[in-house]
């Protein structure tokens, strides 16, 4: 038989000789102490300048910053949950000195006071990491991007192509009305010209419809359907065009935006539960890391990574008045513009181009443009059969980012009886090849650099440095969707997340 069961004494109303101190309940080395210590060293003057003064007293910016950073460090992103933690969680209570800001105060501070200044705070913390010898701002950084979903409804989209099609359809219908009116009232419209596409705006369309109406007003044989269409056009078209103009301003060169979060662009999300890559409103997050610490972050509305690198590097230079020795990135960043920008700034580009991996595994594609020998002195290409392809002209190609590329064209002299024609060239006439010599040279340099001993080390290190950071943020800490709307507010969220990530790792 077992002995007598003994329970520890339990009395929830029992008093202690001395009251507990919160200091005693927070262990040394706890992450909340790291947050408090680091934020105490940060200059919060940029936030102070956001306060107007007068009225009731405010919670100190340093206190509010600690609350938000520790909240994001502990996966507490909601302002209401942060309010609860401030009243219930011992670590939050110690951090805030028993102060209890409500959720409205927390949200206003995050949305308004940190907007436009948090990157400066973030950079101060990175500089502290550098002082500790943990990171170096002048060594290589590893850059990559990921898409993060907006809080906006995914069914509230506006497409740039749809707006263009609607305006073209409106122009075509207006041309039909104009042609019809000319057949009946040519005399009344003799001093008026039809609208060009560039003139499709609310004022011009309204004016044109009024002239057509006036010309047909006293005509008895006007088709009833034409009158109905004119009445509809007069009532709706100017209003629709005004809306299209506003939407095009919000697009700002993008192909889409969300009605409920105009800052968000529709992007294909890999994390879709059905793994079919659904289009959802979101933002393109770019980070540069070193030893898995985030040294630079930027948020973009473009769906492609290569367009983000110039401004991302520009921001790095603005924040730290320094540039990294090298940038290591995957083939998504391998463009003529990016290679040129990094070269101009004296940064070594360890960036793959789109066919690098294929060339490593299978060699250069036979009969492809890259397989043709180029004679730089005499400016001609040599085809697979040894025939000279002469330079026949130069043109320009503008990328989606607005970057102008110089394109040289070369043509073979006689492809008609060539035994290689079937595999080399199938179009009519002699083969014509277009070459971007700037990109060709950049690719040669990139290939040589990536295959050096240092390049191979960087290529192996890149997936282990930057990619785990995204995995940590999204999967370990559950941040797959923004809580706030608009570029300025979502940038604050990413800033808080990046600071929290660095402090979490610093402690580890």
XYZ file of C-alpha atoms in Angstrom:
508
model
C 0.000 0.000 0.000
C 1.159 3.555 -0.751
C 1.751 6.149 1.930
C -0.498 9.012 2.821
C -0.944 11.604 0.039
C 0.345 15.032 1.096
C -0.545 18.222 -0.771
C 1.325 21.515 -0.611
C -0.459 24.218 1.308
C -2.650 26.377 -0.895
C -4.288 29.614 0.225
C -4.914 32.237 -2.481
C -5.662 34.863 0.202
C -2.407 34.312 2.090
C -0.437 37.500 2.699
C 3.332 37.885 2.375
C 5.528 39.656 4.911
C 6.800 41.994 2.178
C 5.039 42.698 -1.147
C 6.625 41.274 -4.288
C 8.683 43.578 -6.505
C 8.235 43.226 -10.245
C 12.018 43.423 -10.556
C 12.262 40.095 -8.719
C 9.813 38.434 -11.128
C 11.813 39.224 -14.293
C 14.884 36.949 -14.655
C 18.243 38.414 -15.642
C 18.931 37.951 -19.364
C 15.212 37.838 -20.210
C 14.399 39.305 -23.672
C 12.330 42.073 -22.063
C 15.484 43.326 -20.347
C 17.322 43.335 -23.692
C 14.527 45.434 -25.228
C 14.575 47.885 -22.330
C 18.366 48.202 -22.339
C 18.664 48.737 -26.101
C 15.758 51.186 -26.443
C 17.223 53.229 -23.556
C 20.308 53.772 -25.755
C 18.333 54.852 -28.817
C 17.855 58.522 -29.697
C 14.084 59.120 -29.773
C 14.270 62.786 -30.800
C 12.827 61.964 -34.278
C 9.679 60.705 -32.514
C 9.595 63.612 -30.050
C 9.342 66.035 -32.954
C 6.019 64.434 -33.916
C 4.362 65.780 -30.739
C 2.756 69.234 -30.945
C 2.669 70.029 -27.235
C -0.161 71.429 -25.112
C -3.185 69.568 -23.833
C -3.050 66.487 -21.607
C 0.255 64.764 -20.898
C 1.329 61.894 -23.177
C 3.006 58.581 -22.524
C 6.743 58.877 -23.081
C 7.798 57.859 -26.635
C 10.475 55.559 -25.209
C 7.848 53.717 -23.152
C 5.552 53.324 -26.175
C 8.438 52.184 -28.379
C 9.428 49.531 -25.822
C 5.830 48.321 -25.651
C 5.534 47.879 -29.413
C 8.963 46.321 -29.940
C 8.491 43.818 -27.130
C 4.981 43.159 -28.426
C 6.297 42.284 -31.881
C 9.093 40.248 -30.282
C 6.472 38.133 -28.470
C 4.149 37.847 -31.515
C 1.651 40.290 -29.999
C 0.718 42.484 -32.948
C -2.836 43.653 -32.167
C -3.214 46.934 -30.249
C -6.037 45.434 -28.184
C -3.885 42.453 -27.211
C -1.044 44.811 -26.329
C -3.450 46.716 -24.068
C -4.356 43.434 -22.342
C -0.707 42.453 -21.936
C 0.128 45.814 -20.344
C -2.500 45.126 -17.656
C -1.914 41.387 -17.119
C 1.589 40.278 -18.146
C 4.341 40.688 -15.542
C 7.023 41.314 -18.180
C 5.007 44.065 -19.873
C 4.110 45.558 -16.482
C 7.811 45.682 -15.514
C 8.781 47.151 -18.900
C 6.128 49.897 -18.691
C 6.522 50.672 -14.991
C 2.863 49.700 -14.457
C 1.646 52.271 -17.003
C -1.373 51.099 -19.024
C -1.870 52.810 -22.398
C -5.145 51.832 -24.073
C -5.426 50.340 -27.551
C -6.333 53.672 -29.199
C -3.213 55.309 -27.790
C -1.080 52.351 -28.914
C -2.544 52.402 -32.417
C -2.168 56.179 -32.833
C 1.464 56.013 -31.726
C 2.194 53.174 -34.142
C 0.324 54.694 -37.107
C 1.167 58.378 -36.659
C 4.184 58.950 -34.417
C 6.383 56.191 -35.891
C 5.469 56.852 -39.522
C 8.442 58.213 -41.452
C 10.880 58.029 -38.512
C 11.100 54.367 -37.510
C 13.803 53.582 -40.083
C 16.022 56.058 -38.282
C 15.385 54.256 -34.989
C 16.033 50.918 -36.711
C 19.372 52.174 -38.070
C 20.439 53.316 -34.564
C 19.917 49.764 -33.307
C 21.901 48.311 -36.236
C 24.725 50.735 -35.395
C 24.677 49.409 -31.813
C 25.041 45.899 -33.255
C 28.041 47.131 -35.223
C 29.594 48.669 -32.078
C 29.302 45.283 -30.407
C 31.142 43.701 -33.363
C 28.142 41.526 -34.257
C 27.693 42.915 -37.795
C 29.721 45.049 -40.195
C 28.080 47.595 -42.471
C 30.984 47.502 -44.928
C 31.074 43.745 -45.521
C 28.896 41.668 -47.851
C 25.114 41.671 -47.386
C 22.632 39.050 -48.597
C 19.505 40.410 -50.260
C 16.183 38.735 -51.001
C 12.484 39.534 -51.157
C 9.139 38.068 -50.175
C 5.485 39.013 -50.626
C 3.342 39.805 -47.576
C -0.422 39.970 -47.894
C -2.344 43.168 -47.222
C -5.244 43.281 -44.781
C -7.398 44.439 -47.718
C -10.175 42.320 -49.199
C -8.762 40.280 -52.088
C -11.918 40.823 -54.203
C -11.699 44.640 -54.260
C -9.250 44.933 -57.141
C -8.767 47.578 -59.826
C -6.695 46.637 -62.876
C -4.816 49.153 -64.999
C -5.521 47.137 -68.150
C -9.253 47.167 -67.389
C -9.218 50.976 -67.093
C -7.392 51.263 -70.429
C -9.867 48.893 -72.105
C -12.841 50.832 -70.718
C -11.443 54.115 -72.049
C -10.742 52.563 -75.457
C -14.279 51.164 -75.577
C -15.676 54.578 -74.642
C -13.571 56.208 -77.404
C -14.834 53.674 -79.973
C -18.472 54.284 -78.999
C -17.945 58.030 -79.111
C -16.455 57.681 -82.615
C -19.537 55.702 -83.684
C -21.853 58.419 -82.320
C -19.776 61.077 -84.052
C -19.855 59.237 -87.397
C -23.606 58.743 -87.096
C -24.130 62.429 -86.292
C -22.010 63.396 -89.323
C -24.337 61.483 -91.634
C -27.375 63.418 -90.384
C -26.025 66.793 -89.216
C -22.722 67.336 -91.046
C -23.408 71.062 -91.460
C -23.912 71.613 -87.718
C -20.638 69.770 -86.911
C -18.441 71.179 -89.692
C -16.367 73.317 -87.301
C -15.817 70.503 -84.781
C -13.256 67.683 -84.994
C -13.625 64.220 -83.426
C -11.666 63.538 -80.220
C -8.231 61.931 -80.201
C -7.543 59.226 -77.582
C -5.292 61.642 -75.674
C -8.289 63.964 -75.286
C -10.486 61.378 -73.581
C -11.103 63.276 -70.342
C -14.314 64.287 -68.506
C -14.410 67.876 -69.853
C -13.721 67.042 -73.509
C -16.119 64.100 -73.566
C -18.874 66.142 -71.931
C -18.312 68.929 -74.452
C -18.358 66.538 -77.438
C -21.554 64.798 -76.286
C -23.223 68.203 -75.848
C -22.268 69.211 -79.420
C -23.630 65.942 -80.840
C -26.852 66.377 -78.851
C -27.219 69.961 -80.047
C -26.635 68.926 -83.672
C -29.253 66.170 -83.496
C -31.717 68.052 -81.331
C -34.022 69.229 -84.140
C -33.605 66.170 -86.350
C -36.685 63.980 -86.532
C -35.165 60.858 -88.078
C -32.612 60.154 -85.321
C -32.411 56.488 -84.314
C -34.057 55.919 -80.926
C -31.126 53.754 -79.746
C -28.696 56.574 -80.581
C -30.680 58.997 -78.422
C -30.666 56.468 -75.564
C -26.915 55.962 -75.884
C -26.339 59.736 -75.916
C -28.450 60.194 -72.777
C -26.524 57.385 -71.066
C -23.192 58.835 -72.177
C -24.104 62.332 -70.971
C -25.133 60.995 -67.577
C -22.362 58.435 -66.915
C -19.280 58.886 -69.109
C -17.819 62.099 -67.590
C -18.303 60.665 -64.092
C -16.715 57.347 -65.099
C -13.742 59.095 -66.687
C -13.179 61.197 -63.566
C -13.121 57.965 -61.563
C -10.687 56.380 -64.051
C -8.377 59.405 -63.732
C -8.324 59.070 -59.951
C -7.669 55.345 -60.227
C -4.782 55.909 -62.658
C -3.223 58.361 -60.200
C -3.447 55.698 -57.478
C -1.928 53.109 -59.817
C 1.126 55.292 -60.373
C 2.498 52.975 -63.053
C 1.426 49.743 -61.329
C -0.828 47.202 -63.011
C -3.314 46.935 -60.114
C -4.356 48.116 -56.656
C -6.925 47.265 -54.004
C -9.912 49.536 -53.414
C -9.730 48.964 -49.666
C -5.939 49.439 -49.500
C -4.809 51.517 -52.505
C -1.168 51.066 -51.467
C -1.360 47.311 -52.067
C -0.681 45.706 -55.459
C -2.067 42.335 -56.533
C 0.749 39.781 -56.369
C 1.015 36.020 -56.654
C 1.393 34.636 -53.129
C 3.353 31.395 -52.699
C 1.878 30.799 -49.252
C -1.622 30.223 -50.604
C -3.164 27.257 -48.675
C -4.084 25.485 -51.921
C -0.514 25.995 -53.255
C -1.889 27.393 -56.515
C -0.388 30.853 -56.173
C -3.501 33.015 -55.938
C -3.315 36.727 -56.711
C -3.815 38.724 -53.531
C -3.236 42.357 -52.553
C 0.147 42.715 -50.894
C 3.549 44.369 -50.677
C 7.002 43.267 -51.773
C 9.355 43.218 -48.765
C 13.101 43.436 -49.448
C 15.726 42.819 -46.767
C 19.518 42.718 -46.644
C 20.977 40.521 -43.925
C 24.290 39.549 -42.402
C 24.622 36.641 -39.964
C 20.788 36.562 -40.166
C 20.533 40.106 -38.714
C 18.453 42.520 -40.792
C 20.613 45.498 -41.799
C 18.176 47.094 -44.237
C 14.497 46.680 -45.106
C 12.327 48.350 -47.712
C 8.748 47.899 -48.848
C 7.727 48.104 -52.508
C 4.580 48.057 -54.621
C 6.215 46.367 -57.613
C 5.799 42.624 -58.071
C 9.317 41.940 -59.400
C 12.492 41.932 -57.303
C 14.917 43.377 -59.853
C 13.133 46.758 -59.844
C 13.591 47.152 -56.079
C 17.388 46.931 -55.775
C 18.471 50.484 -56.793
C 16.229 52.211 -54.230
C 16.995 49.532 -51.615
C 20.747 50.203 -51.906
C 20.138 53.960 -52.005
C 18.313 53.685 -48.681
C 21.199 51.670 -47.177
C 23.584 54.486 -48.095
C 21.211 57.127 -46.678
C 20.790 55.298 -43.354
C 24.452 54.513 -42.693
C 26.488 56.863 -44.926
C 28.306 53.717 -46.002
C 27.948 50.969 -48.571
C 28.440 47.197 -48.292
C 31.503 45.647 -49.891
C 29.318 43.234 -51.872
C 25.682 42.384 -52.553
C 24.795 38.692 -52.893
C 21.411 37.886 -54.449
C 19.666 35.340 -56.650
C 18.845 35.574 -60.352
C 15.727 37.659 -59.707
C 18.019 40.690 -59.352
C 20.270 40.018 -62.360
C 19.500 42.956 -64.668
C 21.637 45.349 -66.685
C 20.417 48.245 -64.550
C 21.255 46.533 -61.244
C 24.718 45.432 -62.327
C 25.372 48.994 -63.518
C 24.108 50.642 -60.317
C 26.288 48.434 -58.098
C 29.329 48.897 -60.340
C 28.891 52.675 -60.242
C 28.788 52.607 -56.439
C 31.858 50.380 -56.193
C 29.897 47.394 -54.836
C 30.840 43.890 -55.981
C 27.776 42.181 -57.448
C 27.588 38.475 -56.645
C 24.250 38.254 -58.449
C 23.240 35.449 -60.796
C 21.687 36.220 -64.168
C 18.671 34.268 -65.415
C 20.603 31.518 -67.248
C 23.522 31.131 -64.806
C 22.369 27.876 -63.166
C 21.476 26.337 -66.532
C 24.920 27.215 -67.887
C 26.578 25.713 -64.806
C 24.741 22.435 -65.286
C 24.435 22.111 -69.070
C 26.747 24.755 -70.515
C 25.771 27.632 -72.793
C 22.781 26.844 -74.981
C 23.916 25.850 -78.467
C 23.021 28.388 -81.167
C 21.800 30.879 -78.530
C 22.868 34.507 -78.648
C 25.352 33.959 -75.803
C 27.103 31.208 -77.775
C 28.045 33.577 -80.623
C 31.602 34.898 -80.543
C 31.856 38.695 -80.589
C 34.760 40.535 -82.205
C 34.901 43.770 -80.256
C 37.526 45.515 -82.415
C 35.626 45.117 -85.674
C 32.136 44.921 -84.108
C 30.756 41.731 -85.610
C 29.419 38.383 -84.367
C 30.474 34.976 -85.643
C 27.683 32.472 -86.302
C 28.034 28.720 -85.531
C 29.224 28.093 -89.106
C 31.918 30.787 -88.875
C 30.047 33.373 -90.925
C 30.431 37.031 -89.895
C 27.209 38.713 -88.759
C 27.561 42.413 -89.525
C 26.275 45.275 -87.382
C 23.146 46.694 -89.052
C 21.848 49.192 -86.521
C 21.349 50.305 -82.948
C 18.141 50.905 -81.018
C 16.791 51.408 -77.540
C 14.656 49.271 -75.287
C 12.996 50.714 -72.185
C 12.462 48.360 -69.228
C 9.357 48.452 -67.038
C 11.339 50.491 -64.495
C 12.107 53.136 -67.145
C 15.740 52.101 -67.609
C 16.955 52.660 -71.183
C 18.992 49.810 -72.702
C 21.114 50.191 -75.835
C 20.503 47.309 -78.270
C 22.792 46.447 -81.208
C 21.463 44.415 -84.160
C 23.536 42.018 -86.262
C 22.557 40.089 -89.410
C 24.069 37.015 -91.072
C 24.977 37.305 -94.744
C 23.719 33.999 -96.165
C 21.552 31.523 -94.239
C 19.746 30.075 -97.262
C 21.889 26.971 -97.864
C 23.333 26.617 -94.367
C 23.192 22.968 -93.116
C 22.599 24.285 -89.571
C 19.622 26.446 -90.508
C 16.992 24.111 -89.072
C 18.427 24.215 -85.549
C 20.048 27.648 -85.653
C 17.416 29.802 -87.315
C 13.944 29.056 -88.642
C 12.543 32.489 -89.473
C 12.413 33.791 -93.030
C 15.511 35.483 -94.393
C 18.925 35.767 -92.802
C 19.234 35.471 -89.031
C 19.103 38.749 -87.094
C 20.409 38.905 -83.527
C 19.891 41.640 -80.911
C 22.645 42.113 -78.316
C 22.759 44.331 -75.223
C 26.541 44.715 -74.953
C 26.346 46.338 -71.534
C 24.434 43.330 -70.155
C 26.760 40.926 -72.032
C 29.803 42.414 -70.272
C 28.051 42.478 -66.894
C 27.116 38.811 -67.267
C 30.699 37.867 -68.118
C 31.964 39.677 -65.005
C 29.216 38.124 -62.860
C 29.996 34.625 -64.143
C 33.704 34.964 -63.408
C 33.041 36.481 -59.976
C 30.455 33.877 -58.959
C 32.845 31.054 -59.849
C 35.740 32.381 -57.756
C 36.438 30.783 -54.380
C 34.818 33.767 -52.652
C 31.850 33.653 -55.025
C 31.209 29.982 -54.310
C 31.334 30.689 -50.549
C 28.834 33.516 -50.922
C 26.530 31.378 -53.096
C 26.476 28.656 -50.457
C 25.994 31.125 -47.639
C 23.167 33.187 -49.192
C 20.332 30.640 -48.709
C 21.462 30.057 -45.106
C 21.652 33.759 -44.270
C 18.688 35.625 -45.711
C 16.053 32.935 -46.409
C 15.794 31.657 -42.793
C 14.912 35.215 -41.727
C 11.747 35.120 -43.835
C 10.945 31.630 -42.539
C 11.372 32.876 -38.983
C 9.142 35.934 -39.481
C 6.382 34.149 -41.366
C 6.279 30.646 -39.914
C 7.805 30.827 -36.437
C 6.265 34.166 -35.570
C 3.123 34.007 -37.663
C 3.457 37.333 -39.476
C 1.914 36.553 -42.862
C -0.448 39.487 -43.139
C -0.336 43.186 -42.296
C -2.721 44.642 -39.752
C -2.601 48.197 -41.106
C -3.258 49.722 -44.542
C -1.118 51.988 -46.686
C 2.620 52.172 -47.416
C 3.576 54.396 -44.463
C 1.769 52.238 -41.886
C 2.863 48.874 -43.307
C 6.457 50.167 -43.357
C 6.116 50.834 -39.620
C 4.941 47.258 -39.061
C 7.916 45.865 -40.983
C 10.233 48.185 -39.066
C 8.941 46.948 -35.716
C 9.162 43.365 -36.922
C 12.771 43.891 -38.098
C 13.835 45.518 -34.826
C 12.160 42.743 -32.832
C 13.887 40.106 -34.982
C 17.310 41.681 -34.419
C 16.808 41.974 -30.651
C 15.478 38.425 -30.428
C 18.558 37.166 -32.247
C 20.886 39.451 -30.270
C 19.630 37.882 -27.061
C 20.023 34.369 -28.490
